[in-house]
Amino acid sequence: MDCPRWLPLESNPEVMTKFVTCLGMKPTWQFGDVYGLDPELLSLVPRPVCAVLLLFPVTEKYEAFKQEEEEKLKEQRQEVSPDVYFIKQTIGNACGTIGLIHALANNHTQLEFAPESALKRFLEQTSKMTPEERAIFLEKDESIRVTHESSAQEGQTEAPSLDEKVNLHFIAFVNVGGQLYELDGRKPFPIVHGKTSQDTFLEDAVEVCKVFMARDPQEVRFTIIALSKESC
């Protein structure tokens, strides 16, 4: 049986904020662009930041690295906190929504959700599931699928067709228990990137983003988006 496919979500912070707000997240936190990686530009990002999304090109170099990393980490077991919420990606082009779920689910204590909202219900119903069970549950969640589809049509660029191959991919970075995690639904497990804190989280996540960029120095198709608390 073919995997279901969704339209890809654009790396547009306004579209993302509207998407999660439509699903029931209260807009006390907002997605915003990270315009550069030097300290001056990072200082412009509103704080605190609770999640970082990276959009990057899936190249041959990246796929080779991903395979090596997976084999290495299967031998050298990582210590992953049981508090990390991780969902596998089984839906084509759904990496944007998977990234948003990773960002929100791992910060649900800081974020506010409308009672009985689609997002609150999804996170509660999947909280005790395995990453694979969550993926199957998402495939059947009509509220999230319909909101994803309408959000995918709202970007500044025309949405590609369902069958068009998209070689850009979203992942999320979060801080769980003082550890920086990379969450990618195409990988078999979360990747631990060492210690972090609320104060240094953005800078720590950006350091990992720089490694992605250095792996493909000819590429320019990188976008970083931060989930920040709105200043009053």
mmCIF file with all atom_site columns, N, CA and C in Angstrom, residues 131-200:
data_model
loop_
_atom_site.group_PDB
_atom_site.id
_atom_site.type_symbol
_atom_site.label_atom_id
_atom_site.label_alt_id
_atom_site.label_comp_id
_atom_site.label_asym_id
_atom_site.label_entity_id
_atom_site.label_seq_id
_atom_site.pdbx_PDB_ins_code
_atom_site.Cartn_x
_atom_site.Cartn_y
_atom_site.Cartn_z
_atom_site.occupancy
_atom_site.B_iso_or_equiv
_atom_site.pdbx_formal_charge
_atom_site.auth_seq_id
_atom_site.auth_comp_id
_atom_site.auth_asym_id
_atom_site.auth_atom_id
_atom_site.pdbx_PDB_model_num
ATOM 1   N N  . PRO A 1 131 ? 6.574  5.939  18.817 1.00 0.00 ? 131 PRO A N  1
ATOM 2   C CA . PRO A 1 131 ? 6.692  6.819  17.651 1.00 0.00 ? 131 PRO A CA 1
ATOM 3   C C  . PRO A 1 131 ? 5.958  6.285  16.417 1.00 0.00 ? 131 PRO A C  1
ATOM 4   N N  . GLU A 1 132 ? 5.957  4.965  16.243 1.00 0.00 ? 132 GLU A N  1
ATOM 5   C CA . GLU A 1 132 ? 5.288  4.350  15.093 1.00 0.00 ? 132 GLU A CA 1
ATOM 6   C C  . GLU A 1 132 ? 3.763  4.446  15.241 1.00 0.00 ? 132 GLU A C  1
ATOM 7   N N  . GLU A 1 133 ? 3.263  4.208  16.453 1.00 0.00 ? 133 GLU A N  1
ATOM 8   C CA . GLU A 1 133 ? 1.813  4.307  16.689 1.00 0.00 ? 133 GLU A CA 1
ATOM 9   C C  . GLU A 1 133 ? 1.323  5.747  16.484 1.00 0.00 ? 133 GLU A C  1
ATOM 10  N N  . ARG A 1 134 ? 2.129  6.705  16.907 1.00 0.00 ? 134 ARG A N  1
ATOM 11  C CA . ARG A 1 134 ? 1.769  8.119  16.700 1.00 0.00 ? 134 ARG A CA 1
ATOM 12  C C  . ARG A 1 134 ? 1.655  8.437  15.208 1.00 0.00 ? 134 ARG A C  1
ATOM 13  N N  . ALA A 1 135 ? 2.572  7.876  14.419 1.00 0.00 ? 135 ALA A N  1
ATOM 14  C CA . ALA A 1 135 ? 2.567  8.114  12.974 1.00 0.00 ? 135 ALA A CA 1
ATOM 15  C C  . ALA A 1 135 ? 1.268  7.605  12.347 1.00 0.00 ? 135 ALA A C  1
ATOM 16  N N  . ILE A 1 136 ? 0.846  6.416  12.744 1.00 0.00 ? 136 ILE A N  1
ATOM 17  C CA . ILE A 1 136 ? -0.398 5.835  12.216 1.00 0.00 ? 136 ILE A CA 1
ATOM 18  C C  . ILE A 1 136 ? -1.593 6.674  12.660 1.00 0.00 ? 136 ILE A C  1
ATOM 19  N N  . PHE A 1 137 ? -1.563 7.136  13.901 1.00 0.00 ? 137 PHE A N  1
ATOM 20  C CA . PHE A 1 137 ? -2.648 7.962  14.436 1.00 0.00 ? 137 PHE A CA 1
ATOM 21  C C  . PHE A 1 137 ? -2.761 9.268  13.651 1.00 0.00 ? 137 PHE A C  1
ATOM 22  N N  . LEU A 1 138 ? -1.606 9.852  13.303 1.00 0.00 ? 138 LEU A N  1
ATOM 23  C CA . LEU A 1 138 ? -1.608 11.105 12.535 1.00 0.00 ? 138 LEU A CA 1
ATOM 24  C C  . LEU A 1 138 ? -2.203 10.888 11.147 1.00 0.00 ? 138 LEU A C  1
ATOM 25  N N  . GLU A 1 139 ? -1.906 9.733  10.537 1.00 0.00 ? 139 GLU A N  1
ATOM 26  C CA . GLU A 1 139 ? -2.457 9.429  9.207  1.00 0.00 ? 139 GLU A CA 1
ATOM 27  C C  . GLU A 1 139 ? -3.983 9.490  9.205  1.00 0.00 ? 139 GLU A C  1
ATOM 28  N N  . LYS A 1 140 ? -4.580 9.168  10.365 1.00 0.00 ? 140 LYS A N  1
ATOM 29  C CA . LYS A 1 140 ? -6.048 9.100  10.443 1.00 0.00 ? 140 LYS A CA 1
ATOM 30  C C  . LYS A 1 140 ? -6.668 10.365 11.024 1.00 0.00 ? 140 LYS A C  1
ATOM 31  N N  . ASP A 1 141 ? -5.836 11.354 11.383 1.00 0.00 ? 141 ASP A N  1
ATOM 32  C CA . ASP A 1 141 ? -6.368 12.568 12.018 1.00 0.00 ? 141 ASP A CA 1
ATOM 33  C C  . ASP A 1 141 ? -6.811 13.577 10.958 1.00 0.00 ? 141 ASP A C  1
ATOM 34  N N  . GLU A 1 142 ? -8.114 13.638 10.731 1.00 0.00 ? 142 GLU A N  1
ATOM 35  C CA . GLU A 1 142 ? -8.655 14.501 9.675  1.00 0.00 ? 142 GLU A CA 1
ATOM 36  C C  . GLU A 1 142 ? -8.472 15.988 9.996  1.00 0.00 ? 142 GLU A C  1
ATOM 37  N N  . SER A 1 143 ? -8.606 16.380 11.257 1.00 0.00 ? 143 SER A N  1
ATOM 38  C CA . SER A 1 143 ? -8.486 17.809 11.624 1.00 0.00 ? 143 SER A CA 1
ATOM 39  C C  . SER A 1 143 ? -7.114 18.340 11.249 1.00 0.00 ? 143 SER A C  1
ATOM 40  N N  . ILE A 1 144 ? -6.068 17.582 11.590 1.00 0.00 ? 144 ILE A N  1
ATOM 41  C CA . ILE A 1 144 ? -4.707 18.040 11.294 1.00 0.00 ? 144 ILE A CA 1
ATOM 42  C C  . ILE A 1 144 ? -4.455 17.996 9.788  1.00 0.00 ? 144 ILE A C  1
ATOM 43  N N  . ARG A 1 145 ? -4.930 16.943 9.113  1.00 0.00 ? 145 ARG A N  1
ATOM 44  C CA . ARG A 1 145 ? -4.702 16.837 7.665  1.00 0.00 ? 145 ARG A CA 1
ATOM 45  C C  . ARG A 1 145 ? -5.354 18.006 6.916  1.00 0.00 ? 145 ARG A C  1
ATOM 46  N N  . VAL A 1 146 ? -6.608 18.295 7.244  1.00 0.00 ? 146 VAL A N  1
ATOM 47  C CA . VAL A 1 146 ? -7.337 19.362 6.547  1.00 0.00 ? 146 VAL A CA 1
ATOM 48  C C  . VAL A 1 146 ? -6.674 20.721 6.807  1.00 0.00 ? 146 VAL A C  1
ATOM 49  N N  . THR A 1 147 ? -6.243 20.955 8.062  1.00 0.00 ? 147 THR A N  1
ATOM 50  C CA . THR A 1 147 ? -5.583 22.229 8.386  1.00 0.00 ? 147 THR A CA 1
ATOM 51  C C  . THR A 1 147 ? -4.237 22.321 7.685  1.00 0.00 ? 147 THR A C  1
ATOM 52  N N  . HIS A 1 148 ? -3.508 21.209 7.614  1.00 0.00 ? 148 HIS A N  1
ATOM 53  C CA . HIS A 1 148 ? -2.231 21.172 6.889  1.00 0.00 ? 148 HIS A CA 1
ATOM 54  C C  . HIS A 1 148 ? -2.457 21.537 5.418  1.00 0.00 ? 148 HIS A C  1
ATOM 55  N N  . GLU A 1 149 ? -3.453 20.906 4.800  1.00 0.00 ? 149 GLU A N  1
ATOM 56  C CA . GLU A 1 149 ? -3.707 21.147 3.373  1.00 0.00 ? 149 GLU A CA 1
ATOM 57  C C  . GLU A 1 149 ? -4.024 22.616 3.112  1.00 0.00 ? 149 GLU A C  1
ATOM 58  N N  . SER A 1 150 ? -4.870 23.213 3.954  1.00 0.00 ? 150 SER A N  1
ATOM 59  C CA . SER A 1 150 ? -5.222 24.624 3.716  1.00 0.00 ? 150 SER A CA 1
ATOM 60  C C  . SER A 1 150 ? -4.018 25.522 3.981  1.00 0.00 ? 150 SER A C  1
ATOM 61  N N  . SER A 1 151 ? -3.185 25.185 4.972  1.00 0.00 ? 151 SER A N  1
ATOM 62  C CA . SER A 1 151 ? -1.984 25.973 5.260  1.00 0.00 ? 151 SER A CA 1
ATOM 63  C C  . SER A 1 151 ? -0.970 25.860 4.117  1.00 0.00 ? 151 SER A C  1
ATOM 64  N N  . ALA A 1 152 ? -0.870 24.663 3.525  1.00 0.00 ? 152 ALA A N  1
ATOM 65  C CA . ALA A 1 152 ? 0.078  24.449 2.425  1.00 0.00 ? 152 ALA A CA 1
ATOM 66  C C  . ALA A 1 152 ? -0.284 25.296 1.204  1.00 0.00 ? 152 ALA A C  1
ATOM 67  N N  . GLN A 1 153 ? -1.560 25.657 1.091  1.00 0.00 ? 153 GLN A N  1
ATOM 68  C CA . GLN A 1 153 ? -2.006 26.480 -0.048 1.00 0.00 ? 153 GLN A CA 1
ATOM 69  C C  . GLN A 1 153 ? -1.813 27.968 0.221  1.00 0.00 ? 153 GLN A C  1
ATOM 70  N N  . GLU A 1 154 ? -1.467 28.316 1.461  1.00 0.00 ? 154 GLU A N  1
ATOM 71  C CA . GLU A 1 154 ? -1.463 29.723 1.856  1.00 0.00 ? 154 GLU A CA 1
ATOM 72  C C  . GLU A 1 154 ? -0.127 30.426 1.729  1.00 0.00 ? 154 GLU A C  1
ATOM 73  N N  . GLY A 1 155 ? 0.934  29.697 1.418  1.00 0.00 ? 155 GLY A N  1
ATOM 74  C CA . GLY A 1 155 ? 2.268  30.311 1.388  1.00 0.00 ? 155 GLY A CA 1
ATOM 75  C C  . GLY A 1 155 ? 2.412  31.344 0.278  1.00 0.00 ? 155 GLY A C  1
ATOM 76  N N  . GLN A 1 156 ? 3.580  31.968 0.255  1.00 0.00 ? 156 GLN A N  1
ATOM 77  C CA . GLN A 1 156 ? 3.843  33.015 -0.747 1.00 0.00 ? 156 GLN A CA 1
ATOM 78  C C  . GLN A 1 156 ? 4.191  32.409 -2.106 1.00 0.00 ? 156 GLN A C  1
ATOM 79  N N  . THR A 1 157 ? 4.604  31.138 -2.108 1.00 0.00 ? 157 THR A N  1
ATOM 80  C CA . THR A 1 157 ? 4.902  30.480 -3.379 1.00 0.00 ? 157 THR A CA 1
ATOM 81  C C  . THR A 1 157 ? 3.809  29.454 -3.656 1.00 0.00 ? 157 THR A C  1
ATOM 82  N N  . GLU A 1 158 ? 3.602  29.146 -4.917 1.00 0.00 ? 158 GLU A N  1
ATOM 83  C CA . GLU A 1 158 ? 2.557  28.185 -5.280 1.00 0.00 ? 158 GLU A CA 1
ATOM 84  C C  . GLU A 1 158 ? 2.937  26.803 -4.776 1.00 0.00 ? 158 GLU A C  1
ATOM 85  N N  . ALA A 1 159 ? 1.975  26.124 -4.143 1.00 0.00 ? 159 ALA A N  1
ATOM 86  C CA . ALA A 1 159 ? 2.248  24.786 -3.616 1.00 0.00 ? 159 ALA A CA 1
ATOM 87  C C  . ALA A 1 159 ? 2.483  23.821 -4.773 1.00 0.00 ? 159 ALA A C  1
ATOM 88  N N  . PRO A 1 160 ? 3.524  22.951 -4.664 1.00 0.00 ? 160 PRO A N  1
ATOM 89  C CA . PRO A 1 160 ? 3.734  21.954 -5.716 1.00 0.00 ? 160 PRO A CA 1
ATOM 90  C C  . PRO A 1 160 ? 2.619  20.914 -5.689 1.00 0.00 ? 160 PRO A C  1
ATOM 91  N N  . SER A 1 161 ? 2.536  20.095 -6.731 1.00 0.00 ? 161 SER A N  1
ATOM 92  C CA . SER A 1 161 ? 1.511  19.052 -6.760 1.00 0.00 ? 161 SER A CA 1
ATOM 93  C C  . SER A 1 161 ? 1.882  17.953 -5.765 1.00 0.00 ? 161 SER A C  1
ATOM 94  N N  . LEU A 1 162 ? 0.898  17.112 -5.453 1.00 0.00 ? 162 LEU A N  1
ATOM 95  C CA . LEU A 1 162 ? 1.129  16.020 -4.502 1.00 0.00 ? 162 LEU A CA 1
ATOM 96  C C  . LEU A 1 162 ? 2.219  15.068 -4.977 1.00 0.00 ? 162 LEU A C  1
ATOM 97  N N  . ASP A 1 163 ? 2.331  14.888 -6.293 1.00 0.00 ? 163 ASP A N  1
ATOM 98  C CA . ASP A 1 163 ? 3.276  13.906 -6.823 1.00 0.00 ? 163 ASP A CA 1
ATOM 99  C C  . ASP A 1 163 ? 4.676  14.463 -7.064 1.00 0.00 ? 163 ASP A C  1
ATOM 100 N N  . GLU A 1 164 ? 4.810  15.769 -6.978 1.00 0.00 ? 164 GLU A N  1
ATOM 101 C CA . GLU A 1 164 ? 6.115  16.380 -7.252 1.00 0.00 ? 164 GLU A CA 1
ATOM 102 C C  . GLU A 1 164 ? 7.101  16.026 -6.145 1.00 0.00 ? 164 GLU A C  1
ATOM 103 N N  . LYS A 1 165 ? 8.308  15.613 -6.529 1.00 0.00 ? 165 LYS A N  1
ATOM 104 C CA . LYS A 1 165 ? 9.310  15.230 -5.523 1.00 0.00 ? 165 LYS A CA 1
ATOM 105 C C  . LYS A 1 165 ? 9.901  16.489 -4.895 1.00 0.00 ? 165 LYS A C  1
ATOM 106 N N  . VAL A 1 166 ? 9.828  16.546 -3.575 1.00 0.00 ? 166 VAL A N  1
ATOM 107 C CA . VAL A 1 166 ? 10.356 17.703 -2.847 1.00 0.00 ? 166 VAL A CA 1
ATOM 108 C C  . VAL A 1 166 ? 11.594 17.240 -2.088 1.00 0.00 ? 166 VAL A C  1
ATOM 109 N N  . ASN A 1 167 ? 12.732 17.883 -2.349 1.00 0.00 ? 167 ASN A N  1
ATOM 110 C CA . ASN A 1 167 ? 13.958 17.421 -1.683 1.00 0.00 ? 167 ASN A CA 1
ATOM 111 C C  . ASN A 1 167 ? 14.406 18.390 -0.588 1.00 0.00 ? 167 ASN A C  1
ATOM 112 N N  . LEU A 1 168 ? 13.443 19.064 0.024  1.00 0.00 ? 168 LEU A N  1
ATOM 113 C CA . LEU A 1 168 ? 13.714 19.882 1.208  1.00 0.00 ? 168 LEU A CA 1
ATOM 114 C C  . LEU A 1 168 ? 13.017 19.228 2.389  1.00 0.00 ? 168 LEU A C  1
ATOM 115 N N  . HIS A 1 169 ? 13.627 19.342 3.563  1.00 0.00 ? 169 HIS A N  1
ATOM 116 C CA . HIS A 1 169 ? 13.128 18.589 4.711  1.00 0.00 ? 169 HIS A CA 1
ATOM 117 C C  . HIS A 1 169 ? 13.182 19.445 5.972  1.00 0.00 ? 169 HIS A C  1
ATOM 118 N N  . PHE A 1 170 ? 12.141 19.353 6.806  1.00 0.00 ? 170 PHE A N  1
ATOM 119 C CA . PHE A 1 170 ? 12.071 20.050 8.094  1.00 0.00 ? 170 PHE A CA 1
ATOM 120 C C  . PHE A 1 170 ? 12.459 19.121 9.230  1.00 0.00 ? 170 PHE A C  1
ATOM 121 N N  . ILE A 1 171 ? 13.239 19.649 10.170 1.00 0.00 ? 171 ILE A N  1
ATOM 122 C CA . ILE A 1 171 ? 13.468 18.952 11.439 1.00 0.00 ? 171 ILE A CA 1
ATOM 123 C C  . ILE A 1 171 ? 13.313 19.972 12.570 1.00 0.00 ? 171 ILE A C  1
ATOM 124 N N  . ALA A 1 172 ? 13.192 19.466 13.791 1.00 0.00 ? 172 ALA A N  1
ATOM 125 C CA . ALA A 1 172 ? 13.020 20.347 14.950 1.00 0.00 ? 172 ALA A CA 1
ATOM 126 C C  . ALA A 1 172 ? 14.137 20.120 15.958 1.00 0.00 ? 172 ALA A C  1
ATOM 127 N N  . PHE A 1 173 ? 14.479 21.185 16.679 1.00 0.00 ? 173 PHE A N  1
ATOM 128 C CA . PHE A 1 173 ? 15.401 21.111 17.815 1.00 0.00 ? 173 PHE A CA 1
ATOM 129 C C  . PHE A 1 173 ? 14.648 21.573 19.052 1.00 0.00 ? 173 PHE A C  1
ATOM 130 N N  . VAL A 1 174 ? 14.784 20.809 20.135 1.00 0.00 ? 174 VAL A N  1
ATOM 131 C CA . VAL A 1 174 ? 14.103 21.158 21.388 1.00 0.00 ? 174 VAL A CA 1
ATOM 132 C C  . VAL A 1 174 ? 15.034 20.904 22.570 1.00 0.00 ? 174 VAL A C  1
ATOM 133 N N  . ASN A 1 175 ? 14.690 21.518 23.688 1.00 0.00 ? 175 ASN A N  1
ATOM 134 C CA . ASN A 1 175 ? 15.420 21.313 24.943 1.00 0.00 ? 175 ASN A CA 1
ATOM 135 C C  . ASN A 1 175 ? 14.520 20.495 25.858 1.00 0.00 ? 175 ASN A C  1
ATOM 136 N N  . VAL A 1 176 ? 14.941 19.271 26.148 1.00 0.00 ? 176 VAL A N  1
ATOM 137 C CA . VAL A 1 176 ? 14.192 18.429 27.094 1.00 0.00 ? 176 VAL A CA 1
ATOM 138 C C  . VAL A 1 176 ? 15.150 18.022 28.209 1.00 0.00 ? 176 VAL A C  1
ATOM 139 N N  . GLY A 1 177 ? 14.845 18.471 29.419 1.00 0.00 ? 177 GLY A N  1
ATOM 140 C CA . GLY A 1 177 ? 15.677 18.106 30.573 1.00 0.00 ? 177 GLY A CA 1
ATOM 141 C C  . GLY A 1 177 ? 17.101 18.584 30.485 1.00 0.00 ? 177 GLY A C  1
ATOM 142 N N  . GLY A 1 178 ? 17.312 19.757 29.825 1.00 0.00 ? 178 GLY A N  1
ATOM 143 C CA . GLY A 1 178 ? 18.664 20.305 29.726 1.00 0.00 ? 178 GLY A CA 1
ATOM 144 C C  . GLY A 1 178 ? 19.527 19.658 28.667 1.00 0.00 ? 178 GLY A C  1
ATOM 145 N N  . GLN A 1 179 ? 18.907 18.872 27.773 1.00 0.00 ? 179 GLN A N  1
ATOM 146 C CA . GLN A 1 179 ? 19.633 18.270 26.645 1.00 0.00 ? 179 GLN A CA 1
ATOM 147 C C  . GLN A 1 179 ? 19.033 18.782 25.339 1.00 0.00 ? 179 GLN A C  1
ATOM 148 N N  . LEU A 1 180 ? 19.899 19.033 24.369 1.00 0.00 ? 180 LEU A N  1
ATOM 149 C CA . LEU A 1 180 ? 19.461 19.489 23.055 1.00 0.00 ? 180 LEU A CA 1
ATOM 150 C C  . LEU A 1 180 ? 19.193 18.271 22.171 1.00 0.00 ? 180 LEU A C  1
ATOM 151 N N  . TYR A 1 181 ? 17.954 18.165 21.695 1.00 0.00 ? 181 TYR A N  1
ATOM 152 C CA . TYR A 1 181 ? 17.562 17.036 20.850 1.00 0.00 ? 181 TYR A CA 1
ATOM 153 C C  . TYR A 1 181 ? 17.236 17.500 19.436 1.00 0.00 ? 181 TYR A C  1
ATOM 154 N N  . GLU A 1 182 ? 17.693 16.715 18.463 1.00 0.00 ? 182 GLU A N  1
ATOM 155 C CA . GLU A 1 182 ? 17.284 16.876 17.065 1.00 0.00 ? 182 GLU A CA 1
ATOM 156 C C  . GLU A 1 182 ? 16.206 15.820 16.800 1.00 0.00 ? 182 GLU A C  1
ATOM 157 N N  . LEU A 1 183 ? 15.050 16.270 16.322 1.00 0.00 ? 183 LEU A N  1
ATOM 158 C CA . LEU A 1 183 ? 13.933 15.361 16.090 1.00 0.00 ? 183 LEU A CA 1
ATOM 159 C C  . LEU A 1 183 ? 13.574 15.372 14.611 1.00 0.00 ? 183 LEU A C  1
ATOM 160 N N  . ASP A 1 184 ? 13.761 14.231 13.979 1.00 0.00 ? 184 ASP A N  1
ATOM 161 C CA . ASP A 1 184 ? 13.560 14.082 12.532 1.00 0.00 ? 184 ASP A CA 1
ATOM 162 C C  . ASP A 1 184 ? 12.772 12.789 12.322 1.00 0.00 ? 184 ASP A C  1
ATOM 163 N N  . GLY A 1 185 ? 11.541 12.910 11.839 1.00 0.00 ? 185 GLY A N  1
ATOM 164 C CA . GLY A 1 185 ? 10.684 11.742 11.659 1.00 0.00 ? 185 GLY A CA 1
ATOM 165 C C  . GLY A 1 185 ? 11.197 10.727 10.663 1.00 0.00 ? 185 GLY A C  1
ATOM 166 N N  . ARG A 1 186 ? 12.208 11.097 9.842  1.00 0.00 ? 186 ARG A N  1
ATOM 167 C CA . ARG A 1 186 ? 12.816 10.140 8.911  1.00 0.00 ? 186 ARG A CA 1
ATOM 168 C C  . ARG A 1 186 ? 13.889 9.298  9.597  1.00 0.00 ? 186 ARG A C  1
ATOM 169 N N  . LYS A 1 187 ? 14.294 9.698  10.785 1.00 0.00 ? 187 LYS A N  1
ATOM 170 C CA . LYS A 1 187 ? 15.331 8.950  11.514 1.00 0.00 ? 187 LYS A CA 1
ATOM 171 C C  . LYS A 1 187 ? 14.664 7.982  12.496 1.00 0.00 ? 187 LYS A C  1
ATOM 172 N N  . PRO A 1 188 ? 15.369 6.923  12.888 1.00 0.00 ? 188 PRO A N  1
ATOM 173 C CA . PRO A 1 188 ? 14.732 5.928  13.759 1.00 0.00 ? 188 PRO A CA 1
ATOM 174 C C  . PRO A 1 188 ? 14.581 6.373  15.212 1.00 0.00 ? 188 PRO A C  1
ATOM 175 N N  . PHE A 1 189 ? 15.329 7.409  15.600 1.00 0.00 ? 189 PHE A N  1
ATOM 176 C CA . PHE A 1 189 ? 15.288 7.852  17.000 1.00 0.00 ? 189 PHE A CA 1
ATOM 177 C C  . PHE A 1 189 ? 15.758 9.307  17.085 1.00 0.00 ? 189 PHE A C  1
ATOM 178 N N  . PRO A 1 190 ? 15.482 9.975  18.232 1.00 0.00 ? 190 PRO A N  1
ATOM 179 C CA . PRO A 1 190 ? 16.010 11.334 18.428 1.00 0.00 ? 190 PRO A CA 1
ATOM 180 C C  . PRO A 1 190 ? 17.534 11.319 18.466 1.00 0.00 ? 190 PRO A C  1
ATOM 181 N N  . ILE A 1 191 ? 18.149 12.451 18.110 1.00 0.00 ? 191 ILE A N  1
ATOM 182 C CA . ILE A 1 191 ? 19.609 12.594 18.170 1.00 0.00 ? 191 ILE A CA 1
ATOM 183 C C  . ILE A 1 191 ? 19.936 13.568 19.298 1.00 0.00 ? 191 ILE A C  1
ATOM 184 N N  . VAL A 1 192 ? 20.808 13.124 20.211 1.00 0.00 ? 192 VAL A N  1
ATOM 185 C CA . VAL A 1 192 ? 21.205 13.962 21.351 1.00 0.00 ? 192 VAL A CA 1
ATOM 186 C C  . VAL A 1 192 ? 22.439 14.778 20.956 1.00 0.00 ? 192 VAL A C  1
ATOM 187 N N  . HIS A 1 193 ? 22.347 16.104 21.163 1.00 0.00 ? 193 HIS A N  1
ATOM 188 C CA . HIS A 1 193 ? 23.466 16.982 20.784 1.00 0.00 ? 193 HIS A CA 1
ATOM 189 C C  . HIS A 1 193 ? 24.129 17.639 21.996 1.00 0.00 ? 193 HIS A C  1
ATOM 190 N N  . GLY A 1 194 ? 23.934 17.078 23.183 1.00 0.00 ? 194 GLY A N  1
ATOM 191 C CA . GLY A 1 194 ? 24.630 17.603 24.357 1.00 0.00 ? 194 GLY A CA 1
ATOM 192 C C  . GLY A 1 194 ? 23.789 18.558 25.183 1.00 0.00 ? 194 GLY A C  1
ATOM 193 N N  . LYS A 1 195 ? 24.455 19.155 26.167 1.00 0.00 ? 195 LYS A N  1
ATOM 194 C CA . LYS A 1 195 ? 23.748 19.998 27.139 1.00 0.00 ? 195 LYS A CA 1
ATOM 195 C C  . LYS A 1 195 ? 23.310 21.326 26.536 1.00 0.00 ? 195 LYS A C  1
ATOM 196 N N  . THR A 1 196 ? 22.198 21.839 27.082 1.00 0.00 ? 196 THR A N  1
ATOM 197 C CA . THR A 1 196 ? 21.720 23.162 26.706 1.00 0.00 ? 196 THR A CA 1
ATOM 198 C C  . THR A 1 196 ? 20.952 23.738 27.889 1.00 0.00 ? 196 THR A C  1
ATOM 199 N N  . SER A 1 197 ? 20.500 24.981 27.738 1.00 0.00 ? 197 SER A N  1
ATOM 200 C CA . SER A 1 197 ? 19.700 25.624 28.791 1.00 0.00 ? 197 SER A CA 1
ATOM 201 C C  . SER A 1 197 ? 18.736 26.573 28.105 1.00 0.00 ? 197 SER A C  1
ATOM 202 N N  . GLN A 1 198 ? 17.768 27.077 28.843 1.00 0.00 ? 198 GLN A N  1
ATOM 203 C CA . GLN A 1 198 ? 16.818 28.019 28.244 1.00 0.00 ? 198 GLN A CA 1
ATOM 204 C C  . GLN A 1 198 ? 17.550 29.244 27.679 1.00 0.00 ? 198 GLN A C  1
ATOM 205 N N  . ASP A 1 199 ? 18.575 29.708 28.398 1.00 0.00 ? 199 ASP A N  1
ATOM 206 C CA . ASP A 1 199 ? 19.303 30.910 27.967 1.00 0.00 ? 199 ASP A CA 1
ATOM 207 C C  . ASP A 1 199 ? 20.152 30.681 26.722 1.00 0.00 ? 199 ASP A C  1
ATOM 208 N N  . THR A 1 200 ? 20.718 29.480 26.581 1.00 0.00 ? 200 THR A N  1
ATOM 209 C CA . THR A 1 200 ? 21.653 29.235 25.466 1.00 0.00 ? 200 THR A CA 1
ATOM 210 C C  . THR A 1 200 ? 21.038 28.397 24.352 1.00 0.00 ? 200 THR A C  1
#
